[in-house]
CSV table of C-alpha atoms and ligand atoms in Angstrom, one decimal:
chain,number,residue,atom,x,y,z
L,195,MET,CA,-0.3,0.0,0.2
L,196,SER,CA,1.6,3.5,-1.1
L,197,LYS,CA,1.8,6.4,1.6
L,198,ARG,CA,-1.1,8.5,2.0
L,199,VAL,CA,-1.1,11.7,0.0
L,200,ARG,CA,-1.5,14.1,2.6
L,201,LYS,CA,-0.1,17.4,2.0
L,202,ALA,CA,-0.1,19.6,-1.1
L,203,VAL,CA,2.4,22.4,-2.2
L,204,LEU,CA,0.6,25.5,-4.1
L,205,PRO,CA,3.3,28.0,-5.7
L,206,VAL,CA,1.4,30.9,-5.9
L,207,ALA,CA,4.2,33.4,-6.2
L,208,GLY,CA,3.5,34.3,-9.4
L,209,MET,CA,3.7,38.3,-10.9
L,210,GLY,CA,0.2,37.6,-12.9
L,211,THR,CA,1.5,39.3,-15.9
L,212,ARG,CA,-1.2,38.1,-18.2
L,213,VAL,CA,-4.0,40.0,-15.6
L,214,LEU,CA,-2.0,42.8,-14.8
L,215,PRO,CA,-2.8,45.5,-13.6
L,216,GLY,CA,-5.5,43.9,-12.0
L,217,ALA,CA,-2.4,41.7,-9.8
L,218,LYS,CA,-0.8,44.2,-9.2
L,219,THR,CA,-1.6,44.8,-5.8
L,220,THR,CA,-4.1,42.1,-5.0
L,221,PRO,CA,-2.6,38.4,-5.8
L,222,LYS,CA,-3.4,37.3,-8.6
L,223,ASN,CA,-4.9,33.6,-7.3
L,224,LEU,CA,-6.9,35.9,-5.4
L,225,LEU,CA,-9.2,37.6,-8.0
L,226,ASN,CA,-12.9,36.3,-7.7
L,227,VAL,CA,-14.9,34.2,-9.8
L,228,VAL,CA,-18.0,34.6,-9.4
L,229,ASP,CA,-18.0,35.4,-5.3
L,230,ARG,CA,-14.9,33.5,-4.4
L,231,PRO,CA,-11.0,33.5,-4.9
L,232,ILE,CA,-9.7,31.7,-7.5
L,233,LEU,CA,-7.5,30.3,-4.3
L,234,SER,CA,-11.0,29.1,-2.5
L,235,TYR,CA,-11.6,27.0,-4.7
L,236,VAL,CA,-8.3,25.1,-5.2
L,237,VAL,CA,-8.6,24.3,-1.5
L,238,GLU,CA,-11.8,22.8,-1.3
L,239,GLU,CA,-10.2,20.9,-4.6
L,240,ALA,CA,-7.5,19.8,-2.1
L,241,ARG,CA,-10.0,19.1,0.9
L,242,ALA,CA,-11.9,16.8,-1.4
L,243,ALA,CA,-8.7,15.0,-1.8
L,244,GLY,CA,-8.5,14.5,1.4
L,245,ILE,CA,-5.2,17.3,2.3
L,246,GLU,CA,-4.7,17.9,5.6
L,247,HIS,CA,-1.5,20.5,5.2
L,248,PHE,CA,-1.3,23.4,2.6
L,249,VAL,CA,1.9,24.7,1.5
L,250,PHE,CA,1.7,28.2,-0.1
L,251,ILE,CA,4.8,29.2,-1.8
L,252,VAL,CA,4.3,33.1,-1.7
L,253,GLY,CA,6.0,36.4,-3.0
L,254,ARG,CA,6.7,39.5,-1.1
L,255,GLY,CA,3.5,41.5,-0.9
L,256,GLN,CA,0.8,38.5,-0.9
L,257,GLY,CA,0.5,38.7,3.1
L,258,ALA,CA,-3.5,39.5,1.7
L,259,ILE,CA,-3.2,35.2,0.9
L,260,GLU,CA,-2.5,34.4,4.4
L,261,ASP,CA,-5.2,37.2,5.9
L,262,TYR,CA,-7.9,35.3,3.3
L,263,PHE,CA,-7.3,32.2,5.3
L,264,ASP,CA,-7.2,33.5,8.6
L,265,THR,CA,-10.4,35.2,10.8
L,266,ASN,CA,-11.3,39.0,10.4
L,267,PRO,CA,-13.2,40.0,13.7
L,268,GLU,CA,-13.7,42.9,12.3
L,269,VAL,CA,-15.8,41.7,9.4
L,270,GLU,CA,-17.1,39.3,10.9
L,271,ASN,CA,-18.7,40.5,13.7
L,272,ALA,CA,-20.1,43.3,11.5
L,273,LEU,CA,-22.0,40.6,9.5
L,274,GLU,CA,-23.2,39.1,12.7
L,275,ALA,CA,-24.3,42.3,14.1
L,276,LYS,CA,-26.4,43.0,10.8
L,277,GLY,CA,-27.7,39.0,11.0
L,278,LYS,CA,-26.0,38.3,7.4
L,279,ALA,CA,-25.9,34.6,8.4
L,280,ASP,CA,-25.1,33.2,5.2
L,281,ILE,CA,-22.6,36.1,4.1
L,282,LEU,CA,-20.9,34.7,7.4
L,283,ALA,CA,-21.1,31.4,7.0
L,284,ASP,CA,-19.5,31.6,3.5
L,285,VAL,CA,-16.5,34.2,4.7
L,286,ARG,CA,-16.0,31.2,7.4
L,287,ARG,CA,-16.2,28.6,5.3
L,288,ASP,CA,-12.6,29.0,3.7
L,289,LEU,CA,-10.9,29.4,7.2
L,290,GLY,CA,-7.4,27.6,8.1
L,291,LYS,CA,-7.8,25.4,11.0
L,292,PRO,CA,-5.2,26.0,13.4
L,293,GLY,CA,-1.8,24.4,12.0
L,294,GLU,CA,-2.7,23.5,8.7
L,295,MET,CA,-1.2,25.8,6.4
L,296,SER,CA,1.9,27.0,5.7
L,297,PHE,CA,3.2,30.1,4.2
L,298,ILE,CA,7.3,29.9,2.5
L,299,ARG,CA,8.5,32.9,0.6
L,300,GLN,CA,10.1,32.2,-2.3
L,301,MET,CA,12.4,35.1,-2.1
L,302,ALA,CA,13.9,35.0,-6.0
L,303,PRO,CA,10.9,34.4,-8.8
L,304,LEU,CA,13.3,31.2,-9.9
L,305,GLY,CA,11.1,28.7,-11.4
L,306,LEU,CA,8.5,26.6,-10.8
L,307,GLY,CA,11.2,24.2,-9.7
L,308,HIS,CA,12.6,26.2,-6.9
L,309,ALA,CA,9.0,27.3,-5.6
L,310,VAL,CA,8.2,23.4,-5.1
L,311,TRP,CA,11.8,23.0,-3.4
L,312,CYS,CA,11.1,25.6,-0.8
L,313,ALA,CA,8.5,23.4,0.5
L,314,ARG,CA,10.8,20.5,1.3
L,315,GLU,CA,11.1,21.1,4.4
L,316,VAL,CA,7.4,21.0,5.7
L,317,ILE,CA,7.2,18.1,3.0
L,318,GLY,CA,9.4,15.6,4.3
L,319,ASP,CA,9.8,12.0,3.2
L,320,GLU,CA,6.1,11.5,1.9
L,321,PRO,CA,4.4,12.0,-1.1
L,322,PHE,CA,2.6,15.1,-1.9
L,323,ALA,CA,0.2,16.9,-4.0
L,324,VAL,CA,0.8,20.4,-6.4
L,325,MET,CA,-1.3,22.4,-7.5
L,326,LEU,CA,-0.8,25.5,-9.6
L,327,PRO,CA,-3.8,27.4,-8.5
L,328,ASP,CA,-4.1,29.3,-11.6
L,329,MET,CA,-5.5,26.5,-13.4
L,330,LEU,CA,-9.4,25.8,-12.2
L,331,MET,CA,-10.9,22.7,-12.6
L,332,ALA,CA,-14.1,21.9,-12.6
L,333,ALA,CA,-15.1,18.4,-12.7
L,334,GLU,CA,-17.8,16.0,-11.1
L,335,ARG,CA,-14.7,14.2,-9.2
L,336,PRO,CA,-12.5,16.8,-8.1
L,337,ALA,CA,-9.2,16.5,-10.3
L,338,LEU,CA,-7.2,16.1,-7.4
L,339,ALA,CA,-9.0,13.3,-6.1
L,340,GLN,CA,-9.0,11.7,-9.2
L,341,ALA,CA,-5.1,12.2,-9.2
L,342,VAL,CA,-4.8,10.7,-5.7
L,343,ASP,CA,-7.4,7.5,-6.9
L,344,ALA,CA,-4.6,6.8,-9.5
L,345,TYR,CA,-2.0,6.9,-7.3
L,346,ASN,CA,-4.0,4.7,-5.4
L,347,LYS,CA,-4.5,2.1,-7.9
L,348,VAL,CA,-0.7,2.5,-9.4
L,349,GLY,CA,1.9,3.9,-7.0
L,350,GLY,CA,4.7,6.4,-8.1
L,351,ASN,CA,4.0,10.1,-9.8
L,352,ILE,CA,0.9,11.2,-11.5
L,353,ILE,CA,0.5,13.9,-13.5
L,354,ALA,CA,-2.5,15.7,-14.6
L,355,VAL,CA,-3.0,15.8,-18.5
L,356,GLU,CA,-4.9,16.9,-21.2
L,357,PRO,CA,-5.0,17.8,-25.0
L,358,ALA,CA,-4.1,21.1,-25.8
L,359,PRO,CA,-5.4,23.3,-28.0
L,360,GLU,CA,-4.3,23.5,-31.9
L,361,GLY,CA,-0.6,25.1,-31.9
L,362,GLU,CA,-0.3,25.4,-28.2
L,363,THR,CA,2.1,22.9,-27.6
L,364,TYR,CA,5.0,25.5,-26.9
L,365,LYS,CA,3.6,27.0,-23.9
L,366,TYR,CA,3.5,24.2,-21.4
L,367,GLY,CA,5.0,20.7,-20.3
L,368,ILE,CA,4.3,18.3,-22.9
L,369,VAL,CA,4.0,14.1,-22.1
L,370,ALA,CA,5.0,11.1,-24.2
L,371,LEU,CA,2.9,7.7,-23.4
L,372,GLU,CA,4.4,4.6,-23.6
L,373,ALA,CA,0.8,3.6,-24.9
L,374,GLN,CA,-2.7,5.4,-25.2
L,375,ASN,CA,-5.2,3.2,-23.7
L,376,GLY,CA,-7.7,4.8,-21.7
L,377,ARG,CA,-7.3,7.7,-19.2
L,378,LEU,CA,-4.3,6.3,-17.2
L,379,ASN,CA,-0.8,5.7,-18.8
L,380,ARG,CA,2.6,4.8,-18.1
L,381,MET,CA,5.0,8.2,-19.3
L,382,THR,CA,8.1,7.6,-21.0
L,383,GLY,CA,9.0,11.0,-21.0
L,384,MET,CA,8.2,14.8,-20.5
L,385,VAL,CA,9.6,18.2,-22.0
L,386,GLU,CA,9.0,21.8,-20.9
L,387,LYS,CA,8.2,24.4,-23.6
L,388,PRO,CA,9.2,22.2,-26.7
L,389,PRO,CA,9.4,24.4,-29.6
L,390,LEU,CA,6.3,24.0,-32.0
L,391,GLY,CA,6.7,20.5,-34.3
L,392,THR,CA,9.2,19.4,-31.4
L,393,GLU,CA,6.2,18.0,-29.2
L,394,PRO,CA,5.9,14.1,-28.2
L,395,SER,CA,2.2,14.2,-28.1
L,396,ASN,CA,-0.2,16.9,-27.3
L,397,LEU,CA,-1.1,16.5,-24.0
L,398,PHE,CA,0.0,19.0,-21.8
L,399,ILE,CA,0.3,19.2,-18.0
L,400,SER,CA,-2.0,20.6,-17.0
L,401,GLY,CA,-1.4,21.6,-12.6
L,402,ARG,CA,-2.4,19.2,-10.6
L,403,TYR,CA,0.7,16.5,-9.8
L,404,ILE,CA,1.8,13.5,-7.2
L,405,LEU,CA,5.2,13.5,-6.6
L,406,GLN,CA,7.3,10.9,-4.2
L,407,PRO,CA,10.1,13.3,-2.3
L,408,GLU,CA,13.1,11.9,-4.0
L,409,ILE,CA,12.0,14.9,-6.8
L,410,PHE,CA,14.1,17.2,-3.7
L,411,GLN,CA,17.3,16.0,-4.3
L,412,ILE,CA,16.8,16.8,-8.3
L,413,LEU,CA,15.5,20.0,-7.6
L,414,GLY,CA,18.3,20.8,-5.2
L,415,THR,CA,20.5,20.8,-8.1
L,416,GLN,CA,18.3,21.1,-11.3
L,417,PRO,CA,20.1,23.3,-13.6
L,418,ARG,CA,18.1,26.3,-15.3
L,419,GLY,CA,15.9,24.7,-18.1
L,420,ALA,CA,13.2,26.5,-20.1
L,421,GLY,CA,13.5,30.4,-20.5
L,422,GLY,CA,15.9,30.3,-17.8
L,423,GLU,CA,14.1,29.0,-14.9
L,424,ILE,CA,14.4,25.6,-12.5
L,425,GLN,CA,12.1,24.0,-14.2
L,426,LEU,CA,9.5,21.0,-12.2
L,427,THR,CA,9.1,19.4,-16.0
L,428,ASP,CA,13.5,18.4,-16.1
L,429,ALA,CA,13.0,17.5,-12.4
L,430,MET,CA,10.3,15.2,-13.0
L,431,ALA,CA,12.3,14.0,-16.3
L,432,THR,CA,15.2,13.1,-13.9
L,433,LEU,CA,12.6,10.7,-11.3
L,434,MET,CA,11.4,9.0,-14.2
L,435,THR,CA,14.6,7.3,-14.6
L,436,ARG,CA,14.4,5.6,-11.7
L,437,GLN,CA,10.6,6.3,-10.8
L,438,ASP,CA,6.7,5.5,-12.5
L,439,PHE,CA,5.4,8.3,-13.8
L,440,HIS,CA,2.1,8.3,-14.9
L,441,ALA,CA,-0.1,10.4,-17.0
L,442,LEU,CA,-4.1,11.1,-16.2
L,443,GLU,CA,-6.1,12.1,-18.3
L,444,TYR,CA,-8.9,13.7,-16.1
L,445,GLU,CA,-12.4,13.7,-16.1
L,446,GLY,CA,-13.2,17.8,-16.2
L,447,THR,CA,-12.6,21.5,-18.0
L,448,THR,CA,-9.9,23.4,-16.9
L,449,TYR,CA,-10.2,27.3,-16.8
L,450,ASP,CA,-6.6,29.0,-17.1
L,451,CYS,CA,-7.7,32.5,-14.6
L,452,GLY,CA,-4.0,33.1,-15.3
L,453,ASP,CA,-5.4,34.6,-18.4
L,454,LYS,CA,-7.4,37.2,-19.2
L,455,ILE,CA,-10.0,34.8,-21.6
L,456,GLY,CA,-10.0,31.8,-18.9
L,457,LEU,CA,-10.6,34.0,-16.1
L,458,LEU,CA,-13.3,35.4,-17.8
L,459,ARG,CA,-14.4,31.9,-18.9
L,460,ALA,CA,-14.3,30.5,-15.2
L,461,ASN,CA,-16.5,33.4,-14.3
L,462,VAL,CA,-19.3,32.3,-17.0
L,463,ALA,CA,-18.9,28.6,-16.3
L,464,PHE,CA,-18.8,29.0,-11.7
L,465,ALA,CA,-21.6,31.3,-12.4
L,466,LEU,CA,-23.9,29.3,-14.6
L,467,ALA,CA,-23.2,25.8,-12.9
L,468,ARG,CA,-24.6,28.1,-9.5
L,469,PRO,CA,-28.0,27.1,-9.2
L,470,ASP,CA,-29.0,30.3,-7.1
L,471,LEU,CA,-27.5,32.0,-9.5
L,472,ALA,CA,-27.8,30.3,-12.9
L,473,ASP,CA,-31.0,31.7,-14.4
L,474,GLU,CA,-30.0,35.6,-13.7
L,475,ALA,CA,-26.1,34.5,-15.0
L,476,ARG,CA,-28.0,33.6,-18.5
L,477,ALA,CA,-30.2,36.3,-18.6
L,478,ALA,CA,-27.1,38.8,-18.2
L,479,ILE,CA,-25.1,37.2,-21.0
L,480,LYS,CA,-27.7,36.8,-23.6
L,481,ALA,CA,-28.7,40.0,-23.1
L,482,LEU,CA,-25.1,40.8,-23.8
L,483,LEU,CA,-25.1,38.9,-26.8
Y,676,G1P,C1,3.9,25.5,-15.5
Y,676,G1P,C2,4.8,24.2,-16.2
Y,676,G1P,C3,3.9,23.1,-17.2
Y,676,G1P,C4,2.6,23.5,-17.2
Y,676,G1P,C5,1.9,24.5,-17.0
Y,676,G1P,C6,0.7,24.5,-16.7
Y,676,G1P,O1,4.3,26.1,-16.8
Y,676,G1P,O2,6.0,24.3,-16.1
Y,676,G1P,O3,4.9,22.2,-17.1
Y,676,G1P,O4,2.2,22.7,-18.5
Y,676,G1P,O5,2.6,25.6,-16.1
Y,676,G1P,O6,0.0,26.4,-16.5
Y,676,G1P,P1,4.0,28.0,-16.7
Y,676,G1P,O7,2.9,28.3,-16.8
Y,676,G1P,O8,4.5,28.5,-15.4
Y,676,G1P,O9,5.0,28.4,-17.4
Protein backbone atom coordinates (compact mmCIF):
# COMPACT_ATOMS: atom_id res chain seq x y z
CA MET A 1 0.00 0.00 0.00
CA SER A 2 1.42 3.38 -1.00
CA LYS A 3 1.83 6.10 1.60
CA ARG A 4 -1.17 8.42 1.79
CA VAL A 5 -1.05 11.85 0.14
CA ARG A 6 -1.66 14.32 2.97
CA LYS A 7 0.07 17.52 1.94
CA ALA A 8 -0.24 19.86 -1.03
CA VAL A 9 2.15 22.51 -2.31
CA LEU A 10 0.49 25.52 -3.91
CA PRO A 11 2.96 27.79 -5.70
CA VAL A 12 1.29 31.19 -5.78
CA ALA A 13 4.24 33.58 -6.05
CA GLY A 14 3.84 34.45 -9.75
CA MET A 15 3.38 38.08 -10.76
CA GLY A 16 0.22 37.48 -12.78
CA THR A 17 1.61 39.28 -15.83
CA ARG A 18 -1.33 38.33 -18.01
CA VAL A 19 -3.90 39.73 -15.59
CA LEU A 20 -2.17 42.99 -14.69
CA PRO A 21 -2.93 45.62 -13.54
CA GLY A 22 -5.60 43.73 -11.56
CA ALA A 23 -2.93 41.51 -10.04
CA LYS A 24 -0.69 44.40 -9.02
CA THR A 25 -2.00 44.78 -5.48
CA THR A 26 -4.20 41.67 -5.29
CA PRO A 27 -2.31 38.39 -5.74
CA LYS A 28 -3.69 36.88 -8.95
CA ASN A 29 -4.98 33.79 -7.16
CA LEU A 30 -7.13 36.02 -4.96
CA LEU A 31 -8.96 37.45 -7.98
CA ASN A 32 -12.62 36.50 -7.82
CA VAL A 33 -14.41 33.86 -9.81
CA VAL A 34 -18.04 34.85 -9.17
CA ASP A 35 -17.81 35.72 -5.46
CA ARG A 36 -14.84 33.71 -4.19
CA PRO A 37 -11.13 33.93 -4.91
CA ILE A 38 -9.61 31.37 -7.26
CA LEU A 39 -7.65 29.94 -4.31
CA SER A 40 -10.81 29.18 -2.40
CA TYR A 41 -11.91 26.72 -5.12
CA VAL A 42 -8.48 25.11 -5.26
CA VAL A 43 -8.28 24.61 -1.49
CA GLU A 44 -11.77 23.11 -1.58
CA GLU A 45 -10.61 20.73 -4.33
CA ALA A 46 -7.61 19.74 -2.19
CA ARG A 47 -9.75 19.09 0.88
CA ALA A 48 -12.02 16.85 -1.21
CA ALA A 49 -8.92 14.79 -2.06
CA GLY A 50 -8.05 14.31 1.61
CA ILE A 51 -5.34 16.97 1.86
CA GLU A 52 -4.66 17.93 5.48
CA HIS A 53 -1.82 20.40 5.13
CA PHE A 54 -1.41 23.24 2.66
CA VAL A 55 1.99 24.69 1.82
CA PHE A 56 1.70 28.00 0.02
CA ILE A 57 4.82 29.25 -1.72
CA VAL A 58 4.34 33.00 -1.75
CA GLY A 59 6.22 36.06 -2.92
CA ARG A 60 6.73 39.49 -1.41
CA GLY A 61 3.58 41.56 -1.14
CA GLN A 62 1.31 38.52 -0.97
CA GLY A 63 0.42 38.74 2.71
CA ALA A 64 -3.21 39.04 1.61
CA ILE A 65 -3.19 35.28 0.94
CA GLU A 66 -2.44 34.52 4.59
CA ASP A 67 -5.01 37.09 5.65
CA TYR A 68 -7.64 35.49 3.44
CA PHE A 69 -7.43 32.20 5.30
CA ASP A 70 -7.27 33.85 8.73
CA THR A 71 -10.17 35.17 10.78
CA ASN A 72 -11.15 38.82 10.36
CA PRO A 73 -13.08 39.75 13.52
CA GLU A 74 -14.07 43.16 12.12
CA VAL A 75 -15.79 41.67 9.08
CA GLU A 76 -17.24 38.72 10.98
CA ASN A 77 -18.57 40.79 13.90
CA ALA A 78 -20.14 43.29 11.52
CA LEU A 79 -21.91 40.52 9.58
CA GLU A 80 -23.07 38.95 12.81
CA ALA A 81 -24.43 42.27 14.11
CA LYS A 82 -26.32 42.80 10.85
CA GLY A 83 -27.76 39.29 10.99
CA LYS A 84 -26.17 38.32 7.67
CA ALA A 85 -25.75 34.68 8.62
CA ASP A 86 -25.47 33.32 5.08
CA ILE A 87 -22.63 35.67 4.07
CA LEU A 88 -20.93 35.01 7.40
CA ALA A 89 -21.07 31.27 6.75
CA ASP A 90 -19.54 31.84 3.31
CA VAL A 91 -16.74 33.93 4.81
CA ARG A 92 -16.01 31.35 7.49
CA ARG A 93 -16.15 28.36 5.18
CA ASP A 94 -12.66 29.07 3.80
CA LEU A 95 -10.86 29.64 7.10
CA GLY A 96 -7.84 27.46 7.67
CA LYS A 97 -7.83 25.27 10.77
CA PRO A 98 -5.04 26.17 13.20
CA GLY A 99 -1.77 24.57 12.06
CA GLU A 100 -3.15 23.42 8.76
CA MET A 101 -1.43 25.97 6.53
CA SER A 102 2.21 26.92 6.03
CA PHE A 103 3.42 29.95 4.11
CA ILE A 104 6.92 29.97 2.66
CA ARG A 105 8.57 32.91 0.92
CA GLN A 106 10.19 31.95 -2.37
CA MET A 107 12.38 35.09 -2.19
CA ALA A 108 13.38 34.97 -5.87
CA PRO A 109 11.28 34.10 -8.94
CA LEU A 110 13.49 31.25 -10.12
CA GLY A 111 10.76 29.04 -11.55
CA LEU A 112 8.21 26.39 -10.59
CA GLY A 113 10.89 23.83 -9.75
CA HIS A 114 12.47 26.22 -7.30
CA ALA A 115 9.09 27.05 -5.78
CA VAL A 116 8.35 23.38 -5.12
CA TRP A 117 11.85 22.84 -3.71
CA CYS A 118 11.15 25.57 -1.15
CA ALA A 119 8.58 23.22 0.42
CA ARG A 120 11.03 20.36 1.09
CA GLU A 121 11.33 20.78 4.89
CA VAL A 122 7.59 21.01 5.42
CA ILE A 123 6.83 18.04 3.16
CA GLY A 124 9.56 15.75 4.52
CA ASP A 125 9.71 12.14 3.41
CA GLU A 126 6.26 11.47 2.01
CA PRO A 127 4.39 11.72 -1.30
CA PHE A 128 2.68 15.05 -1.86
CA ALA A 129 0.46 16.92 -4.27
CA VAL A 130 1.37 19.99 -6.28
CA MET A 131 -1.50 22.19 -7.43
CA LEU A 132 -1.03 25.11 -9.81
CA PRO A 133 -3.83 27.32 -8.57
CA ASP A 134 -4.15 29.33 -11.81
CA MET A 135 -5.68 26.25 -13.27
CA LEU A 136 -9.23 25.98 -12.01
CA MET A 137 -10.67 22.56 -12.65
CA ALA A 138 -14.38 21.90 -12.73
CA ALA A 139 -15.15 18.22 -12.40
CA GLU A 140 -17.79 16.00 -10.88
CA ARG A 141 -15.10 14.11 -8.95
CA PRO A 142 -12.60 16.88 -8.13
CA ALA A 143 -9.45 16.73 -10.27
CA LEU A 144 -6.98 16.15 -7.43
CA ALA A 145 -9.17 13.36 -6.04
CA GLN A 146 -8.99 11.71 -9.47
CA ALA A 147 -5.18 11.99 -9.32
CA VAL A 148 -5.14 10.48 -5.81
CA ASP A 149 -7.40 7.63 -7.03
CA ALA A 150 -4.88 6.97 -9.81
CA TYR A 151 -2.01 7.10 -7.30
CA ASN A 152 -3.78 4.60 -5.03
CA LYS A 153 -4.04 2.30 -8.05
CA VAL A 154 -0.56 2.48 -9.57
CA GLY A 155 1.61 4.32 -7.00
CA GLY A 156 4.70 6.26 -8.07
CA ASN A 157 4.16 9.69 -9.57
CA ILE A 158 1.02 10.97 -11.29
CA ILE A 159 0.67 13.96 -13.59
CA ALA A 160 -2.71 15.30 -14.72
CA VAL A 161 -2.71 16.02 -18.46
CA GLU A 162 -5.14 17.07 -21.13
CA PRO A 163 -5.09 17.77 -24.87
CA ALA A 164 -3.65 21.19 -25.66
CA PRO A 165 -5.55 23.47 -28.01
CA GLU A 166 -4.20 23.20 -31.59
CA GLY A 167 -0.84 24.95 -31.95
CA GLU A 168 -0.42 25.72 -28.23
CA THR A 169 1.80 22.87 -27.04
CA TYR A 170 4.83 25.19 -26.96
CA LYS A 171 3.33 27.00 -23.95
CA TYR A 172 3.31 23.96 -21.65
CA GLY A 173 5.03 20.88 -20.34
CA ILE A 174 4.22 18.03 -22.75
CA VAL A 175 4.29 14.32 -21.96
CA ALA A 176 5.18 11.23 -23.99
CA LEU A 177 3.22 8.02 -23.35
CA GLU A 178 4.21 4.38 -23.69
CA ALA A 179 0.78 3.68 -25.23
CA GLN A 180 -2.59 5.36 -25.00
CA ASN A 181 -5.25 3.09 -23.52
CA GLY A 182 -7.92 4.81 -21.49
CA ARG A 183 -7.17 7.74 -19.24
CA LEU A 184 -4.25 6.50 -17.14
CA ASN A 185 -1.09 5.69 -19.06
CA ARG A 186 2.55 5.07 -18.24
CA MET A 187 4.82 7.88 -19.38
CA THR A 188 8.08 7.54 -21.26
CA GLY A 189 9.14 11.18 -21.30
CA MET A 190 8.26 14.83 -20.83
CA VAL A 191 9.60 18.13 -22.03
CA GLU A 192 8.98 21.71 -20.94
CA LYS A 193 7.78 24.11 -23.63
CA PRO A 194 8.95 22.19 -26.70
CA PRO A 195 9.32 24.25 -29.90
CA LEU A 196 6.27 23.68 -32.17
CA GLY A 197 6.72 20.57 -34.28
CA THR A 198 8.94 18.82 -31.72
CA GLU A 199 6.24 18.00 -29.13
CA PRO A 200 6.08 14.29 -28.26
CA SER A 201 2.24 14.40 -28.02
CA ASN A 202 -0.54 16.94 -27.70
CA LEU A 203 -1.04 16.22 -23.98
CA PHE A 204 0.00 19.06 -21.73
CA ILE A 205 0.73 19.04 -18.02
CA SER A 206 -2.27 20.87 -16.66
CA GLY A 207 -1.44 21.59 -13.04
CA ARG A 208 -2.14 18.71 -10.65
CA TYR A 209 0.67 16.36 -9.66
CA ILE A 210 1.33 13.62 -7.11
CA LEU A 211 5.08 13.40 -6.55
CA GLN A 212 7.46 11.32 -4.48
CA PRO A 213 9.79 13.18 -2.08
CA GLU A 214 12.91 12.08 -4.02
CA ILE A 215 12.09 14.96 -6.37
CA PHE A 216 13.57 17.37 -3.80
CA GLN A 217 17.15 16.05 -4.08
CA ILE A 218 16.94 16.46 -7.84
CA LEU A 219 15.45 19.95 -7.60
CA GLY A 220 18.25 20.98 -5.24
CA THR A 221 20.82 20.75 -8.04
CA GLN A 222 18.55 21.24 -11.03
CA PRO A 223 20.13 23.59 -13.62
CA ARG A 224 17.95 26.24 -15.25
CA GLY A 225 15.89 25.09 -18.23
CA ALA A 226 13.29 26.64 -20.53
CA GLY A 227 12.97 30.40 -20.02
CA GLY A 228 16.05 30.42 -17.78
CA GLU A 229 13.94 28.97 -14.93
CA ILE A 230 14.42 25.94 -12.69
CA GLN A 231 11.77 23.71 -14.21
CA LEU A 232 9.78 21.10 -12.31
CA THR A 233 9.34 19.22 -15.60
CA ASP A 234 13.12 18.78 -16.00
CA ALA A 235 13.45 17.41 -12.45
CA MET A 236 10.51 15.04 -13.03
CA ALA A 237 12.16 13.82 -16.24
CA THR A 238 15.25 12.93 -14.19
CA LEU A 239 13.17 11.23 -11.49
CA MET A 240 11.45 9.23 -14.24
CA THR A 241 14.73 7.40 -14.93
CA ARG A 242 14.31 5.87 -11.43
CA GLN A 243 10.58 5.85 -10.69
CA ASP A 244 7.27 5.28 -12.47
CA PHE A 245 5.29 8.19 -13.84
CA HIS A 246 1.72 7.91 -15.09
CA ALA A 247 -0.21 10.57 -16.96
CA LEU A 248 -3.86 10.92 -16.03
CA GLU A 249 -6.29 12.50 -18.48
CA TYR A 250 -8.70 13.66 -15.84
CA GLU A 251 -12.44 14.05 -16.48
CA GLY A 252 -13.45 17.68 -16.27
CA THR A 253 -12.78 21.14 -17.65
CA THR A 254 -9.78 23.37 -16.98
CA TYR A 255 -9.91 27.15 -16.88
CA ASP A 256 -6.58 28.99 -17.01
CA CYS A 257 -7.35 31.86 -14.65
CA GLY A 258 -3.91 33.38 -15.14
CA ASP A 259 -5.23 34.53 -18.49
CA LYS A 260 -7.84 37.22 -19.24
CA ILE A 261 -10.15 35.06 -21.35
CA GLY A 262 -9.59 32.01 -19.16
CA LEU A 263 -10.65 34.04 -16.11
CA LEU A 264 -13.67 35.33 -17.99
CA ARG A 265 -14.64 31.79 -19.06
CA ALA A 266 -14.31 30.58 -15.47
CA ASN A 267 -16.55 33.38 -14.22
CA VAL A 268 -19.22 32.60 -16.79
CA ALA A 269 -19.04 28.83 -16.33
CA PHE A 270 -19.03 28.93 -12.53
CA ALA A 271 -21.92 31.42 -12.40
CA LEU A 272 -23.95 29.22 -14.75
CA ALA A 273 -23.19 26.22 -12.53
CA ARG A 274 -24.50 27.96 -9.39
CA PRO A 275 -28.13 27.09 -8.68
CA ASP A 276 -28.68 30.43 -6.93
CA LEU A 277 -27.28 32.46 -9.85
CA ALA A 278 -27.76 30.40 -13.01
CA ASP A 279 -30.99 32.00 -14.26
CA GLU A 280 -29.88 35.57 -13.69
CA ALA A 281 -26.44 34.83 -15.13
CA ARG A 282 -27.93 33.27 -18.26
CA ALA A 283 -30.25 36.23 -18.78
CA ALA A 284 -27.40 38.71 -18.28
CA ILE A 285 -25.14 36.90 -20.75
CA LYS A 286 -27.92 36.58 -23.31
CA ALA A 287 -28.63 40.29 -23.08
CA LEU A 288 -24.97 41.06 -23.72
CA LEU A 289 -24.82 38.83 -26.76
C1 LIG B 1 3.91 25.51 -15.72
C2 LIG B 1 4.62 24.16 -15.92
C3 LIG B 1 4.13 23.50 -17.21
C4 LIG B 1 2.63 23.37 -17.19
C5 LIG B 1 1.97 24.74 -16.95
C6 LIG B 1 0.47 24.62 -16.77
O1 LIG B 1 4.33 26.39 -16.73
O2 LIG B 1 6.01 24.38 -15.97
O3 LIG B 1 4.73 22.23 -17.35
O4 LIG B 1 2.16 22.81 -18.40
O5 LIG B 1 2.51 25.35 -15.76
O6 LIG B 1 -0.07 25.90 -16.66
P1 LIG B 1 4.08 27.99 -16.62
O7 LIG B 1 2.63 28.19 -16.97
O8 LIG B 1 4.41 28.39 -15.24
O9 LIG B 1 4.99 28.59 -17.66
